[in-house]
Short mmCIF file of C-alpha atoms in Angstrom, two decimals:
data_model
loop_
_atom_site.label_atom_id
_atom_site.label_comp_id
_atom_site.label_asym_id
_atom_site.label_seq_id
_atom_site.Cartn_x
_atom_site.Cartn_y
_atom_site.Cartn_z
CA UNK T 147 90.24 76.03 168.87
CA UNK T 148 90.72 73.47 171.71
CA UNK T 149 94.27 75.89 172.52
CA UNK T 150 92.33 78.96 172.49
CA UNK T 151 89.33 77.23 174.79
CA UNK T 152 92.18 75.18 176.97
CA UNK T 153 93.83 78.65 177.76
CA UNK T 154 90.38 80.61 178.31
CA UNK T 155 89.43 77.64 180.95
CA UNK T 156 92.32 77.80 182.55
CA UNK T 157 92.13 81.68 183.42
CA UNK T 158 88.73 81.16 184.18
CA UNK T 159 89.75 78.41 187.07
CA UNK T 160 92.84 80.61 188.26
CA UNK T 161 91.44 84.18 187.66
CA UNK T 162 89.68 84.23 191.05
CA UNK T 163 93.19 82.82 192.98
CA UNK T 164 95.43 85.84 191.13
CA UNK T 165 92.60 87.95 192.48
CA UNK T 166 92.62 87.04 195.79
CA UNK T 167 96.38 86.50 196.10
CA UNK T 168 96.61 89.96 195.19
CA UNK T 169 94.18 91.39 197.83
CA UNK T 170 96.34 89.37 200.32
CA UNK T 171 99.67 91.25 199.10
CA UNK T 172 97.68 93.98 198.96
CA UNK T 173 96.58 93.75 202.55
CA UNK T 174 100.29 93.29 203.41
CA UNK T 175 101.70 95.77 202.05
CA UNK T 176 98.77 98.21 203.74
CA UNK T 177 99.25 96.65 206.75
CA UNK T 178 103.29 97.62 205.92
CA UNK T 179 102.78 100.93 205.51
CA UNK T 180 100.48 102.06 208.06
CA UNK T 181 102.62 100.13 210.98
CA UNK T 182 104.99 102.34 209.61
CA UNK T 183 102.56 105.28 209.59
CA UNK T 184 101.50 104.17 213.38
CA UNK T 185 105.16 104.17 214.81
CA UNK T 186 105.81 107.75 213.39
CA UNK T 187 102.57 108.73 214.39
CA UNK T 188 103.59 108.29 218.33
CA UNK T 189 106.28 111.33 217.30
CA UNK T 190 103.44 113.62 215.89
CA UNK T 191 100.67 112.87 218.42
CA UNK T 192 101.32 115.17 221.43
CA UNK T 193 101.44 113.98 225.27
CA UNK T 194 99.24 110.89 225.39
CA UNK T 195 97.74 111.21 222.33
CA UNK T 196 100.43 109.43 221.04
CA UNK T 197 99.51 106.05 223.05
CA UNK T 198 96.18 105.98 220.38
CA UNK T 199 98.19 105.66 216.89
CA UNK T 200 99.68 102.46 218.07
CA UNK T 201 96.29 100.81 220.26
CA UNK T 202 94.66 97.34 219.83
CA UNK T 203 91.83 98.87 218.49
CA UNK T 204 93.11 101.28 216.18
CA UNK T 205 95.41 98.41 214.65
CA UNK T 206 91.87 96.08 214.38
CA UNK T 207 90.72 98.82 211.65
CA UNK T 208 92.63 97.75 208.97
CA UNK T 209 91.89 94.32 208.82
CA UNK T 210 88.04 95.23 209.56
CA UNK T 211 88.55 97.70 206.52
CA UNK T 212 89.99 95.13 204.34
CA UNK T 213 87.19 92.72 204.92
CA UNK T 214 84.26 94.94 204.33
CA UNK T 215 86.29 95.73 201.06
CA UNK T 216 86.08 92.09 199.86
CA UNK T 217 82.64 91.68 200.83
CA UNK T 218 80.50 90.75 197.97
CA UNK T 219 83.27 88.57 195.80
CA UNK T 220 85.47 87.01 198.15
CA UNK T 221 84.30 84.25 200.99
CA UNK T 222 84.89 84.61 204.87
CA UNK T 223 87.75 82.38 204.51
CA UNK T 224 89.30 84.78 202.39
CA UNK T 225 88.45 88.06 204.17
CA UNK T 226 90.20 85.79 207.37
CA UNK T 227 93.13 85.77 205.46
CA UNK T 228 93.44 89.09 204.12
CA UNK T 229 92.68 90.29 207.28
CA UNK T 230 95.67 88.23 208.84
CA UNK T 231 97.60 89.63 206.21
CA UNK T 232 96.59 93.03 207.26
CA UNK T 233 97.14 92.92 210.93
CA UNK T 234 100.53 91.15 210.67
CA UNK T 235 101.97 93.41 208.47
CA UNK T 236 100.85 96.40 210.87
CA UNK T 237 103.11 94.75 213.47
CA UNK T 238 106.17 93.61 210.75
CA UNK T 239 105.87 97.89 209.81
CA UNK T 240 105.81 99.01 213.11
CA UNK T 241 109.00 96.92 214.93
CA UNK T 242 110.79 96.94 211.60
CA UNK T 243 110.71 100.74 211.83
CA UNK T 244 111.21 100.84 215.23
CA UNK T 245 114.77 98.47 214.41
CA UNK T 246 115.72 99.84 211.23
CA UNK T 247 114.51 103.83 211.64
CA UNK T 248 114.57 104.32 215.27
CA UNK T 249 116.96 102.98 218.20
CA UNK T 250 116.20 99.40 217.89
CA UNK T 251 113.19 97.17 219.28
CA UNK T 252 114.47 96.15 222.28
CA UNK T 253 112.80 93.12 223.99
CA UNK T 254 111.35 90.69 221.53
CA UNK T 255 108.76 90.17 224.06
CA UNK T 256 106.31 93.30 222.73
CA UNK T 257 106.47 92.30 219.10
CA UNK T 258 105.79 88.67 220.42
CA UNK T 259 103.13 89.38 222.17
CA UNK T 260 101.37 91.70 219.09
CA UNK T 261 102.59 89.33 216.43
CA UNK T 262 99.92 87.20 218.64
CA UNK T 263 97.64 89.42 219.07
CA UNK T 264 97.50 90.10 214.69
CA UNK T 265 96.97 86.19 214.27
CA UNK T 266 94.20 85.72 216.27
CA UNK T 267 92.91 89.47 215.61
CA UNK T 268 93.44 89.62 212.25
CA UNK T 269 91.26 87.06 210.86
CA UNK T 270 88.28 88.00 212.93
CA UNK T 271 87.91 91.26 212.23
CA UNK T 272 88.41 90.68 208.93
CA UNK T 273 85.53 88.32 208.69
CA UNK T 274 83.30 90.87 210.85
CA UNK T 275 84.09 93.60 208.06
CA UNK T 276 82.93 91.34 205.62
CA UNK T 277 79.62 90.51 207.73
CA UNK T 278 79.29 94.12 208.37
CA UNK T 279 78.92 94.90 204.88
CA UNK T 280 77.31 91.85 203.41
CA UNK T 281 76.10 90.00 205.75
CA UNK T 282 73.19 87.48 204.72
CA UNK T 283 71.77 87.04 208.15
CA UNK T 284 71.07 90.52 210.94
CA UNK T 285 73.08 88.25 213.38
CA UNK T 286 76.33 88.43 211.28
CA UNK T 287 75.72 92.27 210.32
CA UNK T 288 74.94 93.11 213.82
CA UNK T 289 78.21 90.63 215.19
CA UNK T 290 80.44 92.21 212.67
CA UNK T 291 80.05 95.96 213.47
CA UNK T 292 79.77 95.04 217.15
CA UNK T 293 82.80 93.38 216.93
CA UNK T 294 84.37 97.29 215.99
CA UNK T 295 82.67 99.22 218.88
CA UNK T 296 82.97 96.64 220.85
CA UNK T 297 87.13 96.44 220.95
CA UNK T 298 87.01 100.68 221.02
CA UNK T 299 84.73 100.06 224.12
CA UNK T 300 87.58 97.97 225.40
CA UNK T 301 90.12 100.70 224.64
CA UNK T 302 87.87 103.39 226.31
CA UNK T 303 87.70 101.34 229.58
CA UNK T 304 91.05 100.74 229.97
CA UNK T 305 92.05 104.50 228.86
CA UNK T 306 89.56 105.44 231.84
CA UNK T 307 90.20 103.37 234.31
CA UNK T 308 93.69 102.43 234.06
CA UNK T 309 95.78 104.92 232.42
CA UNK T 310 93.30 108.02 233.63
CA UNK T 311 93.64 109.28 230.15
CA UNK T 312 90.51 111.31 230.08
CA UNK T 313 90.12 112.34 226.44
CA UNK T 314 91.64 109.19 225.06
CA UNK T 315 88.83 107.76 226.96
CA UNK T 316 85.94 109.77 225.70
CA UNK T 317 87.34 109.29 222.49
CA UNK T 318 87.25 105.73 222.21
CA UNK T 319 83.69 105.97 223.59
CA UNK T 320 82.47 108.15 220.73
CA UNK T 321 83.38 105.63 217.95
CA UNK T 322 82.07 102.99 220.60
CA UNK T 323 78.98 104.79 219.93
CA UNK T 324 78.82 106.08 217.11
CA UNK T 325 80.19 102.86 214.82
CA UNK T 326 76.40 101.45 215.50
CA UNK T 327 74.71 104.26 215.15
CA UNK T 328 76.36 105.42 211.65
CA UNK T 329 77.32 102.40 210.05
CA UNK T 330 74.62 100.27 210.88
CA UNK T 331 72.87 98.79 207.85
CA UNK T 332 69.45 99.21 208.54
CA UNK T 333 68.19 101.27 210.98
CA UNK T 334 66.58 98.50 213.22
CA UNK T 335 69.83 97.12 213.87
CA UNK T 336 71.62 100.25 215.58
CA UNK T 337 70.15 98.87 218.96
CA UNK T 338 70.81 95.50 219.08
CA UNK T 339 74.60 96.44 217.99
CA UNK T 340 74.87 98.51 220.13
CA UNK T 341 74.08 96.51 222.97
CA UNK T 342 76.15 93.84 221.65
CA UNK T 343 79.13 96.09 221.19
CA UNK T 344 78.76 96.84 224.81
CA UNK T 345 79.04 93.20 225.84
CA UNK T 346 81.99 92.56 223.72
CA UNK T 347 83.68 95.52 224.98
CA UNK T 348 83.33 94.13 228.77
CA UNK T 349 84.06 90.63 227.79
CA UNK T 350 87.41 91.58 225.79
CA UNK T 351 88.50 93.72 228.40
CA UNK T 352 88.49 90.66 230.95
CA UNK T 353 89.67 88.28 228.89
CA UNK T 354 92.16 90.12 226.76
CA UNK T 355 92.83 93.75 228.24
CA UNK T 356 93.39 92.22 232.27
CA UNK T 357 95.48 89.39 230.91
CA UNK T 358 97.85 91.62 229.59
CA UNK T 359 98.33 94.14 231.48
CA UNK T 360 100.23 91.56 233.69
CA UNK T 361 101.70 90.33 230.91
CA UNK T 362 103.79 93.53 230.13
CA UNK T 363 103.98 95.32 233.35
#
């Protein structure tokens, strides 16, 4: 009896880790695949079309998605993680294809400067996914899907006014737009998302999209 009740304890403490480890791998291996998916995606996608499958924003989905999917089990700490897990594998995919499938890399400096970009990233939107979809307070729900128009806002401004890539640019403006208005929780809190997705989306462009466009001119 003390065995059996030893050994049922002892799943009980490490049931939730094997659970959460294997979200993590499974986040990895997602994030694997669809860097993967994303590099041959620039092949399919015709003319400029094929500068969306590999954006900042589009690669911020999966870790978002991954975090929204541990929402109500796992804690923000966790959702961080997966989320990193997510995001760095998107980059890991994407260059190793590039090496392996295609004609090489090149410069380290791109992957460097992604790799980056999927640790800080990564964990963020992965906790906003979580918020989104099970967040306690209207300040986290309304942060967390903010935090997803706001970065497609970011995309659309520099699509517009940068590249002059007209339809890439309305694009990113619809889900801008539309993330708050569809996936808000309750309807009271499409506004105030909204208008917080619009800040975001001005404050990552100067402090993320401006830096680096000097960065890899």
């Amino acid at each position: 009896m003390r065995e059996d009740r030893g050994i049922f304890l002892m799943g009980s403490r490490f049931g939730p880790v094997a659970k959460l480890s294997g979200s993590w791998t499974s986040a990895l291996l997602a994030g694997l695949g669809l860097g993967v998916v994303t590099n041959l995606a620039q092949g399919w996608l015709p003319g400029a079309w094929n500068q969306v499958a590999n954006s900042g924003a589009v690669w911020c989905v999966p870790a978002f998605a991954v975090g929204a999917l541990l929402a109500g089990w796992a804690s923000a700490r966790s959702a961080a993680t997966a989320g990193l897990c997510a995001s760095v594998g998107l980059v890991i995919g994407y260059y190793g294809y590039a090496e392996f499938g295609r004609d090489g890399m090149g410069s380290l400096t791109y992957p460097l400067i992604w790799l980056a970009m999927a640790v800080i990233s990564g964990p963020l939107f992965g906790v906003a996914g979580l918020w989104w979809r099970n967040g306690r307070t209207v300040r986290h729900r309304v942060i967390g899907l903010a935090a997803l128009g706001g970065v497609f806002g970011m995309e659309g401004i520099m699509y517009a006014f940068v590249l002059h890539y007209t339809p890439q640019a309305w694009a990113c403006l619809a889900v801008f737009v539309l993330a708050p208005l569809l996936m808000a929780r309750r309807q009271g809190e499409r506004t105030p998302t909204l208008l917080t997705a619009l800040a975001l989306a001005a404050l990552a462009y100067l402090v993320i999209e401006l830096p680096l466009q000097y960065v890899t001119i």
